Tab-separated table of C-alpha atoms in Angstrom:
chain	number	residue	atom	x	y	z
J	16	MET	CA	-11.357	-2.501	-5.617
J	17	GLN	CA	-5.955	-2.930	-2.023
J	18	LEU	CA	-1.822	-3.574	1.666
J	19	HIS	CA	2.144	1.047	4.444
J	20	PHE	CA	3.436	0.426	7.635
J	21	LEU	CA	4.418	-1.897	4.964
J	22	LEU	CA	4.884	-5.406	5.962
J	23	PRO	CA	6.835	-7.866	3.940
J	24	THR	CA	3.632	-8.402	2.050
J	25	VAL	CA	0.744	-5.992	2.291
J	26	ALA	CA	-2.018	-7.162	0.561
J	27	LEU	CA	-4.241	-4.660	-1.555
J	28	VAL	CA	-7.611	-6.245	-2.978
J	29	PHE	CA	-9.141	-4.345	-6.350
J	30	LEU	CA	-12.415	-3.644	-7.604
J	31	CYS	CA	-13.799	-6.119	-10.259
J	32	ARG	CA	-11.251	-5.017	-13.532
J	33	VAL	CA	-12.732	-4.596	-17.057
J	34	SER	CA	-10.022	-6.629	-18.655
J	35	ASN	CA	-6.975	-8.513	-18.136
J	36	ILE	CA	-3.852	-6.710	-18.032
J	37	THR	CA	-0.909	-8.489	-20.268
J	38	ALA	CA	2.741	-7.626	-19.275
J	39	ASN	CA	5.651	-6.898	-21.498
J	40	VAL	CA	7.699	-9.983	-20.504
J	41	GLU	CA	9.216	-13.347	-22.245
J	42	LYS	CA	7.732	-16.565	-20.783
J	43	SER	CA	11.812	-17.727	-20.326
J	44	GLU	CA	14.952	-17.362	-18.157
J	45	SER	CA	14.798	-13.595	-19.445
J	46	ALA	CA	11.562	-12.963	-17.787
J	47	ILE	CA	13.434	-13.212	-14.131
J	48	ARG	CA	16.215	-10.148	-13.223
J	49	PRO	CA	19.586	-10.975	-14.745
J	50	GLY	CA	21.748	-12.444	-12.279
J	51	ILE	CA	19.496	-14.349	-10.373
J	52	HIS	CA	18.165	-17.544	-12.957
J	53	GLN	CA	20.934	-19.402	-11.191
J	54	ARG	CA	19.103	-19.305	-7.610
J	55	SER	CA	16.649	-22.480	-7.017
J	56	ILE	CA	13.216	-21.490	-6.746
J	57	ARG	CA	11.840	-21.822	-3.727
J	58	SER	CA	8.650	-23.841	-4.803
J	59	THR	CA	7.147	-27.292	-2.858
J	60	ASP	CA	4.884	-29.869	-4.865
J	61	THR	CA	1.971	-27.887	-3.048
J	62	ASP	CA	2.822	-24.687	-4.127
J	63	LEU	CA	3.121	-26.005	-7.648
J	64	ALA	CA	-0.400	-27.480	-7.844
J	65	GLN	CA	-1.897	-24.771	-6.293
J	66	LEU	CA	-0.307	-22.522	-9.515
J	67	ARG	CA	-1.652	-25.120	-11.710
J	68	ALA	CA	-4.845	-24.633	-10.260
J	69	LEU	CA	-4.781	-20.831	-10.824
J	70	LYS	CA	-4.068	-21.544	-14.420
J	71	GLU	CA	-6.703	-23.910	-14.979
J	72	ARG	CA	-9.709	-21.859	-13.333
J	73	ALA	CA	-8.174	-18.691	-15.185
J	74	SER	CA	-8.483	-20.676	-18.856
J	75	SER	CA	-12.045	-21.691	-18.108
J	76	GLY	CA	-13.399	-18.372	-17.944
J	77	GLY	CA	-13.971	-18.539	-14.352
J	78	ASN	CA	-11.841	-15.489	-13.736
J	79	LYS	CA	-13.710	-12.925	-16.487
J	80	CYS	CA	-14.326	-10.292	-13.205
J	81	ALA	CA	-10.849	-11.634	-11.447
J	82	ARG	CA	-10.085	-8.984	-8.790
J	83	ARG	CA	-6.359	-7.737	-8.636
J	84	ILE	CA	-4.141	-8.555	-5.395
J	85	VAL	CA	-1.183	-6.469	-4.983
J	86	GLY	CA	1.413	-6.565	-1.887
J	87	TYR	CA	4.353	-4.289	-0.968
J	88	VAL	CA	7.383	-6.169	-0.772
J	89	THR	CA	9.942	-4.057	1.242
J	90	GLN	CA	13.605	-3.708	0.892
J	91	TRP	CA	14.204	-3.489	4.381
J	92	SER	CA	12.443	-6.935	5.237
J	93	LEU	CA	14.308	-9.458	6.792
J	94	HIS	CA	11.964	-12.038	6.205
J	95	PRO	CA	11.881	-13.787	2.539
J	96	PHE	CA	9.197	-13.695	0.090
J	97	THR	CA	8.415	-17.042	-1.244
J	98	VAL	CA	6.379	-18.549	-3.762
J	99	LYS	CA	3.518	-19.830	-1.536
J	100	GLN	CA	3.123	-16.063	-0.310
J	101	SER	CA	3.059	-14.726	-4.038
J	102	LEU	CA	-0.123	-17.597	-4.785
J	103	GLY	CA	-2.697	-14.922	-3.228
J	104	LEU	CA	-1.484	-12.086	-5.220
J	105	THR	CA	-1.842	-11.084	-9.097
J	106	ASN	CA	0.616	-8.334	-8.950
J	107	ALA	CA	3.913	-7.230	-6.321
J	108	ILE	CA	5.750	-3.644	-5.898
J	109	PHE	CA	9.116	-3.604	-4.209
J	110	ALA	CA	9.294	-0.471	-2.112
J	111	PHE	CA	11.413	1.555	-2.719
J	112	VAL	CA	13.817	2.632	-5.461
J	113	HIS	CA	15.361	6.189	-4.231
J	114	MET	CA	14.884	9.079	-5.833
J	115	ASP	CA	17.631	12.152	-5.300
J	116	PRO	CA	17.049	15.784	-5.430
J	117	SER	CA	17.727	15.936	-9.428
J	118	GLY	CA	15.247	13.092	-9.974
J	119	ARG	CA	17.996	10.250	-10.717
J	120	LEU	CA	16.848	7.040	-8.930
J	121	SER	CA	18.636	4.020	-7.754
J	122	LEU	CA	18.257	0.769	-6.072
J	123	SER	CA	19.925	-0.175	-2.828
J	124	SER	CA	22.630	-2.052	-2.813
J	125	ASP	CA	22.056	-3.513	0.419
J	126	GLN	CA	22.530	-7.347	0.524
J	127	THR	CA	18.776	-7.692	2.222
J	128	SER	CA	17.175	-5.390	-0.407
J	129	LYS	CA	18.397	-7.333	-3.062
J	130	ASP	CA	17.344	-10.427	-1.328
J	131	ARG	CA	13.995	-9.137	-1.523
J	132	LEU	CA	14.061	-8.452	-5.108
J	133	ASN	CA	15.383	-11.327	-5.954
J	134	ASP	CA	12.614	-13.177	-4.421
J	135	LEU	CA	9.663	-11.247	-6.498
J	136	PHE	CA	11.369	-12.430	-9.870
J	137	VAL	CA	11.663	-15.775	-8.681
J	138	ALA	CA	8.430	-15.893	-7.915
J	139	ARG	CA	7.492	-14.417	-11.084
J	140	LYS	CA	9.107	-16.893	-12.772
J	141	ALA	CA	7.346	-19.480	-11.208
J	142	HIS	CA	3.967	-18.309	-12.379
J	143	LEU	CA	5.152	-17.768	-15.851
J	144	ASP	CA	6.176	-21.480	-16.233
J	145	GLN	CA	2.722	-22.321	-15.311
J	146	GLY	CA	1.473	-19.817	-17.930
J	147	LEU	CA	0.036	-17.173	-15.381
J	148	ASN	CA	0.891	-13.785	-14.946
J	149	PHE	CA	2.279	-12.587	-11.539
J	150	GLN	CA	3.746	-8.946	-12.170
J	151	VAL	CA	6.723	-7.112	-10.533
J	152	SER	CA	6.333	-2.737	-10.020
J	153	PHE	CA	9.019	-1.037	-8.123
J	154	ALA	CA	7.685	1.972	-6.115
J	155	ILE	CA	9.327	5.561	-5.883
J	156	GLY	CA	8.644	8.305	-3.192
J	157	GLY	CA	6.728	7.318	0.146
J	158	GLY	CA	6.545	9.184	3.172
J	159	GLU	CA	10.505	9.573	3.596
J	160	ASN	CA	11.064	10.146	0.080
J	161	SER	CA	8.213	12.259	-1.305
J	162	GLN	CA	10.496	15.730	-1.156
J	163	HIS	CA	12.163	16.066	-4.683
J	164	PHE	CA	9.008	15.357	-6.222
J	165	SER	CA	7.466	18.915	-6.352
J	166	PRO	CA	10.601	20.723	-7.758
J	167	VAL	CA	11.694	18.017	-10.042
J	168	LEU	CA	8.257	17.891	-11.599
J	169	SER	CA	7.843	21.648	-12.002
J	170	SER	CA	10.382	22.086	-14.883
J	171	ASP	CA	10.432	20.123	-18.140
J	172	GLY	CA	13.980	19.222	-17.466
J	173	GLY	CA	13.232	17.749	-14.213
J	174	ARG	CA	10.117	15.850	-15.691
J	175	ASN	CA	11.844	14.353	-18.413
J	176	LEU	CA	14.607	12.850	-16.451
J	177	LEU	CA	12.326	11.427	-13.863
J	178	VAL	CA	10.447	9.834	-16.896
J	179	ASN	CA	14.030	8.548	-18.781
J	180	GLU	CA	14.986	7.207	-15.109
J	181	ILE	CA	12.188	5.536	-14.702
J	182	ALA	CA	12.141	3.899	-18.030
J	183	ARG	CA	15.872	2.858	-17.653
J	184	ILE	CA	15.095	1.072	-14.441
J	185	LEU	CA	12.242	-1.024	-15.949
J	186	THR	CA	14.258	-2.131	-18.760
J	187	GLN	CA	17.636	-2.734	-16.624
J	188	HIS	CA	15.813	-4.808	-14.108
J	189	ARG	CA	12.925	-6.057	-16.112
J	190	PHE	CA	10.127	-4.603	-13.929
J	191	ASP	CA	6.633	-4.841	-15.314
J	192	GLY	CA	5.777	-1.296	-14.072
J	193	VAL	CA	6.212	1.645	-11.825
J	194	ASP	CA	4.250	2.684	-8.794
J	195	VAL	CA	4.484	6.431	-8.032
J	196	ASP	CA	3.625	6.961	-4.086
J	197	TRP	CA	3.980	10.905	-3.993
J	198	GLU	CA	3.115	11.890	-0.463
J	199	PHE	CA	1.649	14.554	-1.317
J	200	PRO	CA	0.905	16.733	-4.224
J	201	VAL	CA	0.044	20.123	-3.429
J	202	VAL	CA	-0.188	19.829	0.758
J	203	GLY	CA	2.884	18.220	1.239
J	204	ILE	CA	4.491	16.170	4.070
J	205	ALA	CA	8.508	16.733	4.653
J	206	SER	CA	8.477	19.570	2.173
J	207	LYS	CA	5.414	22.081	1.169
J	208	GLY	CA	3.954	21.343	-1.787
J	209	LYS	CA	2.326	24.023	-4.292
J	210	PRO	CA	-0.879	24.478	-6.030
J	211	GLU	CA	0.993	24.000	-9.613
J	212	ASP	CA	1.309	20.013	-8.607
J	213	ARG	CA	-2.150	19.155	-9.194
J	214	ALA	CA	-1.519	19.685	-12.896
J	215	ASN	CA	2.112	18.714	-12.995
J	216	TYR	CA	1.176	15.074	-11.589
J	217	VAL	CA	-0.910	14.651	-14.566
J	218	THR	CA	1.671	15.842	-17.615
J	219	PHE	CA	4.169	13.850	-15.449
J	220	LEU	CA	1.664	10.665	-15.915
J	221	ARG	CA	0.872	11.485	-19.574
J	222	ASP	CA	4.614	11.914	-20.427
J	223	LEU	CA	5.617	8.351	-18.430
J	224	ARG	CA	2.747	6.833	-20.325
J	225	ALA	CA	4.022	8.054	-23.764
J	226	LYS	CA	7.649	7.009	-23.034
J	227	LEU	CA	6.330	3.714	-21.580
J	228	GLY	CA	3.553	2.359	-23.756
J	229	PRO	CA	0.211	0.931	-23.081
J	230	ASN	CA	1.740	-2.597	-21.821
J	231	ARG	CA	3.997	-0.986	-18.810
J	232	LEU	CA	2.127	-0.621	-15.928
J	233	ILE	CA	1.737	2.443	-14.262
J	234	SER	CA	0.063	2.991	-10.839
J	235	VAL	CA	-0.597	5.678	-8.064
J	236	ALA	CA	-0.682	5.673	-4.432
J	237	ALA	CA	-3.211	8.536	-3.546
J	238	ALA	CA	-4.215	9.741	0.223
J	239	SER	CA	-7.494	9.127	1.696
J	240	ASP	CA	-7.053	12.234	3.913
J	241	GLN	CA	-10.102	14.406	2.927
J	242	TYR	CA	-7.936	17.391	2.907
J	243	ALA	CA	-4.959	16.017	1.126
J	244	VAL	CA	-7.161	14.666	-1.858
J	245	ALA	CA	-7.475	17.947	-3.363
J	246	GLY	CA	-4.269	17.463	-4.710
J	247	TYR	CA	-5.363	14.652	-7.242
J	248	ASP	CA	-7.083	15.740	-10.565
J	249	VAL	CA	-8.223	11.612	-10.237
J	250	ARG	CA	-10.186	11.850	-13.623
J	251	ASN	CA	-7.299	13.010	-15.660
J	252	LEU	CA	-4.793	10.779	-13.897
J	253	LEU	CA	-7.146	8.056	-14.525
J	254	ARG	CA	-6.443	8.531	-18.238
J	255	HIS	CA	-2.812	7.566	-18.027
J	256	VAL	CA	-2.476	4.509	-15.030
J	257	ASP	CA	-3.753	1.399	-14.482
J	258	TRP	CA	-4.926	1.901	-11.076
J	259	ILE	CA	-4.895	4.402	-8.054
J	260	GLY	CA	-4.329	2.541	-4.739
J	261	VAL	CA	-6.428	4.661	-2.044
J	262	MET	CA	-4.373	4.539	1.354
J	263	SER	CA	-7.377	4.114	3.352
J	264	TYR	CA	-5.215	4.160	6.536
J	265	ASP	CA	-3.812	6.174	8.994
J	266	PHE	CA	-6.563	7.648	9.711
J	267	PHE	CA	-5.587	7.904	13.429
J	268	GLY	CA	-2.224	7.280	14.669
J	269	ALA	CA	0.351	8.443	17.574
J	270	TRP	CA	1.014	11.353	15.714
J	271	ASN	CA	2.726	14.487	17.464
J	272	SER	CA	0.336	17.839	16.634
J	273	GLU	CA	-0.449	20.814	18.432
J	274	GLN	CA	-3.597	18.991	19.773
J	275	GLY	CA	-2.143	16.391	20.897
J	276	SER	CA	-2.387	12.830	19.337
J	277	PHE	CA	-6.197	11.268	18.934
J	278	VAL	CA	-6.632	7.663	19.448
J	279	GLY	CA	-9.123	6.138	17.055
J	280	PRO	CA	-9.189	3.379	14.500
J	281	ASN	CA	-6.216	3.266	11.961
J	282	ALA	CA	-8.832	2.351	9.005
J	283	PRO	CA	-12.604	2.593	10.004
J	284	LEU	CA	-14.762	1.204	7.506
J	285	ARG	CA	-17.371	3.907	7.890
J	286	HIS	CA	-17.698	6.787	10.178
J	287	ALA	CA	-17.755	5.856	13.899
J	288	GLY	CA	-16.476	8.906	15.713
J	289	PRO	CA	-18.894	10.825	18.145
J	290	SER	CA	-19.835	14.279	17.900
J	291	GLY	CA	-17.201	16.624	16.118
J	292	TYR	CA	-15.378	14.310	14.689
J	293	SER	CA	-15.434	14.171	10.788
J	294	ARG	CA	-17.435	12.363	8.775
J	295	LYS	CA	-15.040	12.089	5.708
J	296	GLN	CA	-12.513	10.326	7.801
J	297	ASN	CA	-12.834	6.627	6.752
J	298	VAL	CA	-12.795	3.826	4.359
J	299	ASP	CA	-15.980	4.364	2.698
J	300	TRP	CA	-15.879	8.202	2.230
J	301	ALA	CA	-12.074	7.647	0.542
J	302	VAL	CA	-13.048	4.955	-1.472
J	303	LYS	CA	-16.291	6.702	-2.822
J	304	HIS	CA	-14.653	9.893	-3.370
J	305	TYR	CA	-12.365	8.274	-6.054
J	306	VAL	CA	-15.094	6.171	-7.659
J	307	CYS	CA	-17.185	9.090	-7.938
J	308	SER	CA	-14.701	11.627	-9.416
J	309	GLY	CA	-12.705	9.295	-11.694
J	310	GLN	CA	-16.271	7.486	-12.379
J	311	ASP	CA	-13.823	4.332	-13.153
J	312	PRO	CA	-14.222	1.825	-10.377
J	313	SER	CA	-12.294	-0.862	-12.026
J	314	LYS	CA	-9.250	1.644	-11.590
J	315	ILE	CA	-9.904	2.264	-8.075
J	316	VAL	CA	-7.903	0.245	-5.173
J	317	MET	CA	-8.779	-0.118	-1.690
J	318	GLY	CA	-5.852	-0.254	0.831
J	319	VAL	CA	-6.353	-2.777	3.836
J	320	PRO	CA	-3.200	-2.027	6.108
J	321	PHE	CA	-1.320	-5.234	7.979
J	322	TYR	CA	-0.193	-3.389	11.240
J	323	GLY	CA	-1.526	-1.248	14.064
J	324	HIS	CA	-1.215	1.867	16.177
J	325	PHE	CA	-0.661	1.802	19.907
J	326	TRP	CA	-0.497	4.349	22.454
J	327	TYR	CA	1.079	4.134	25.825
J	328	ARG	CA	-1.094	6.331	27.655
J	329	THR	CA	-4.465	7.525	27.333
J	330	SER	CA	-6.919	9.617	29.161
J	331	PRO	CA	-10.658	8.356	29.584
J	332	SER	CA	-12.752	8.723	26.856
J	333	LYS	CA	-15.600	11.534	27.342
J	334	ASN	CA	-18.585	9.952	25.998
J	335	ALA	CA	-19.223	6.210	27.168
J	336	ASP	CA	-20.633	5.322	24.157
J	337	TYR	CA	-17.494	5.672	21.960
J	338	PRO	CA	-14.782	4.379	24.441
J	339	LEU	CA	-12.280	3.908	21.706
J	340	PHE	CA	-11.957	7.512	21.420
J	341	ARG	CA	-10.100	9.437	23.538
J	342	VAL	CA	-6.746	11.491	23.636
J	343	ALA	CA	-3.342	10.388	24.161
J	344	GLU	CA	-0.824	11.702	26.938
J	345	ARG	CA	2.666	12.396	25.913
J	346	LEU	CA	5.409	10.338	27.347
J	347	ASN	CA	8.821	11.887	29.295
J	348	ASN	CA	10.643	10.915	25.844
J	349	GLY	CA	7.816	12.841	24.023
J	350	SER	CA	6.351	9.788	22.714
J	351	TYR	CA	2.646	8.917	22.375
J	352	GLY	CA	2.824	5.527	20.966
J	353	GLY	CA	3.839	3.723	17.453
J	354	SER	CA	3.144	0.600	15.375
J	355	ALA	CA	3.420	-2.975	14.904
J	356	SER	CA	2.873	-5.287	12.060
J	357	TYR	CA	0.759	-8.065	12.211
J	358	ARG	CA	3.703	-10.526	12.581
J	359	GLU	CA	4.942	-8.367	16.105
J	360	LEU	CA	1.174	-8.622	17.066
J	361	LEU	CA	0.971	-12.306	16.756
J	362	THR	CA	4.610	-13.086	17.716
J	363	GLU	CA	5.795	-10.237	19.960
J	364	TRP	CA	3.013	-8.863	21.347
J	365	HIS	CA	1.326	-12.738	21.911
J	366	LEU	CA	-2.473	-11.077	21.768
J	367	GLN	CA	-3.997	-13.873	20.928
J	368	GLU	CA	-2.955	-16.258	23.807
J	369	ASN	CA	-2.253	-13.278	26.104
J	370	PRO	CA	-5.131	-12.712	29.047
J	371	ALA	CA	-3.779	-9.499	30.016
J	372	PHE	CA	-5.234	-7.850	27.032
J	373	GLU	CA	-8.803	-6.979	26.917
J	374	LYS	CA	-9.802	-7.392	23.465
J	375	ARG	CA	-12.749	-5.443	22.403
J	376	TRP	CA	-14.598	-5.206	18.711
J	377	ASP	CA	-15.860	-1.231	17.711
J	378	SER	CA	-19.015	-2.495	15.626
J	379	ARG	CA	-19.373	1.067	13.782
J	380	SER	CA	-16.140	0.936	12.579
J	381	SER	CA	-15.481	-2.731	11.959
J	382	THR	CA	-11.989	-2.433	14.285
J	383	PRO	CA	-10.728	-4.785	16.966
J	384	TRP	CA	-8.817	-3.164	19.388
J	385	ALA	CA	-7.004	-4.481	22.864
J	386	ILE	CA	-6.132	-2.841	26.254
J	387	ASN	CA	-3.964	-3.895	28.590
J	388	GLY	CA	-3.737	-0.968	31.871
J	389	LYS	CA	-2.828	1.945	30.704
J	390	LEU	CA	-1.416	0.536	27.031
J	391	ARG	CA	-3.340	1.016	24.556
J	392	LEU	CA	-3.721	-1.058	21.509
J	393	GLU	CA	-5.436	-0.445	18.175
J	394	LEU	CA	-5.164	-3.629	15.918
J	395	ARG	CA	-5.683	-4.509	12.027
J	396	GLY	CA	-5.454	-7.609	10.219
J	397	ARG	CA	-8.374	-9.442	11.547
J	398	THR	CA	-11.421	-7.609	9.590
J	399	LEU	CA	-10.905	-8.655	5.916
J	400	ASP	CA	-13.897	-10.139	5.830
J	401	THR	CA	-15.727	-7.052	6.705
J	402	ARG	CA	-13.356	-4.792	3.683
J	403	GLU	CA	-14.314	-7.807	1.073
J	404	ASP	CA	-17.885	-7.464	1.894
J	405	GLN	CA	-17.722	-3.515	1.332
J	406	ILE	CA	-15.843	-4.485	-2.142
J	407	ARG	CA	-18.751	-6.666	-3.198
J	408	GLU	CA	-21.586	-3.726	-2.165
């Protein structure tokens, strides 16, 4: 069966895939993006040895039921993406390419963004030199740029324009594919959706596949919320995409709402809440929903977040058997809390060695969490073993 507070790299773990996917790229200097071949490849002898080991394992037939492991690499990250990091991935997705109200696409001219994109193509070149596939896609949409999908895809003209724009970016920059992150059809976030979004999404992806052909990657990032999943015609979507990445995280967070901010695990593996909490707000339910709806588990991706949510001030839990589940109080500045990347948890919060944090484990949801006085922090990042166990099931 895969990592969106997006780290420099977010790991995604997939189900066994039924066949290998070959990207439409040449194994030569032309396989890297124009203008970056002059950059030195930051790979050590150890990196190359590991790449050769991967090649030998693949050629020996030991990869017949290989997982696809995908990482999102954000354009705003100040941390370089290295060849060493790419060793654990089969695919990477550059997030994001901007979409304007008409459906036209543009890459950022910011130097940091250019550097991260260059890093990805340098890593791809290192893999190709060893006869290995490391495929690079770009993402459109996301939480801050999905407001244009509904109006653009509601007309033939808008849909055709976006399809052609995606094809243009793929060709000009030699990407291997595109990841469509519409948040969210029908229900919306930044702007309201409409019932027609569900069918329009399928039509768009059908037209996109017809334009790009069978050798370009098309993936979709999809909601895990029990209400938002209604916006996806899963079986028909799967006819046109290589995979659906289930955003199986952010079930709880320091959100603003009329009812307050509920404290709970970011990505509960299974139902873990006390009476009154939905039994559908967890990773297990979300992934099974897509598997059962689409009837093709090889195309379903489980999302794993490499970040945590925190709450500044919380009221005591009303149920002593469920100490993690409670309600947060708003501070004077209107904030309930926020999020922190795994890197921040280790280097800035110093959670491993800081004795002020009392570290706990919620066995029902398979979630580590910590508390420091009235500061409450729900962690992620150390539960990959339990996620892999779930994938094997």
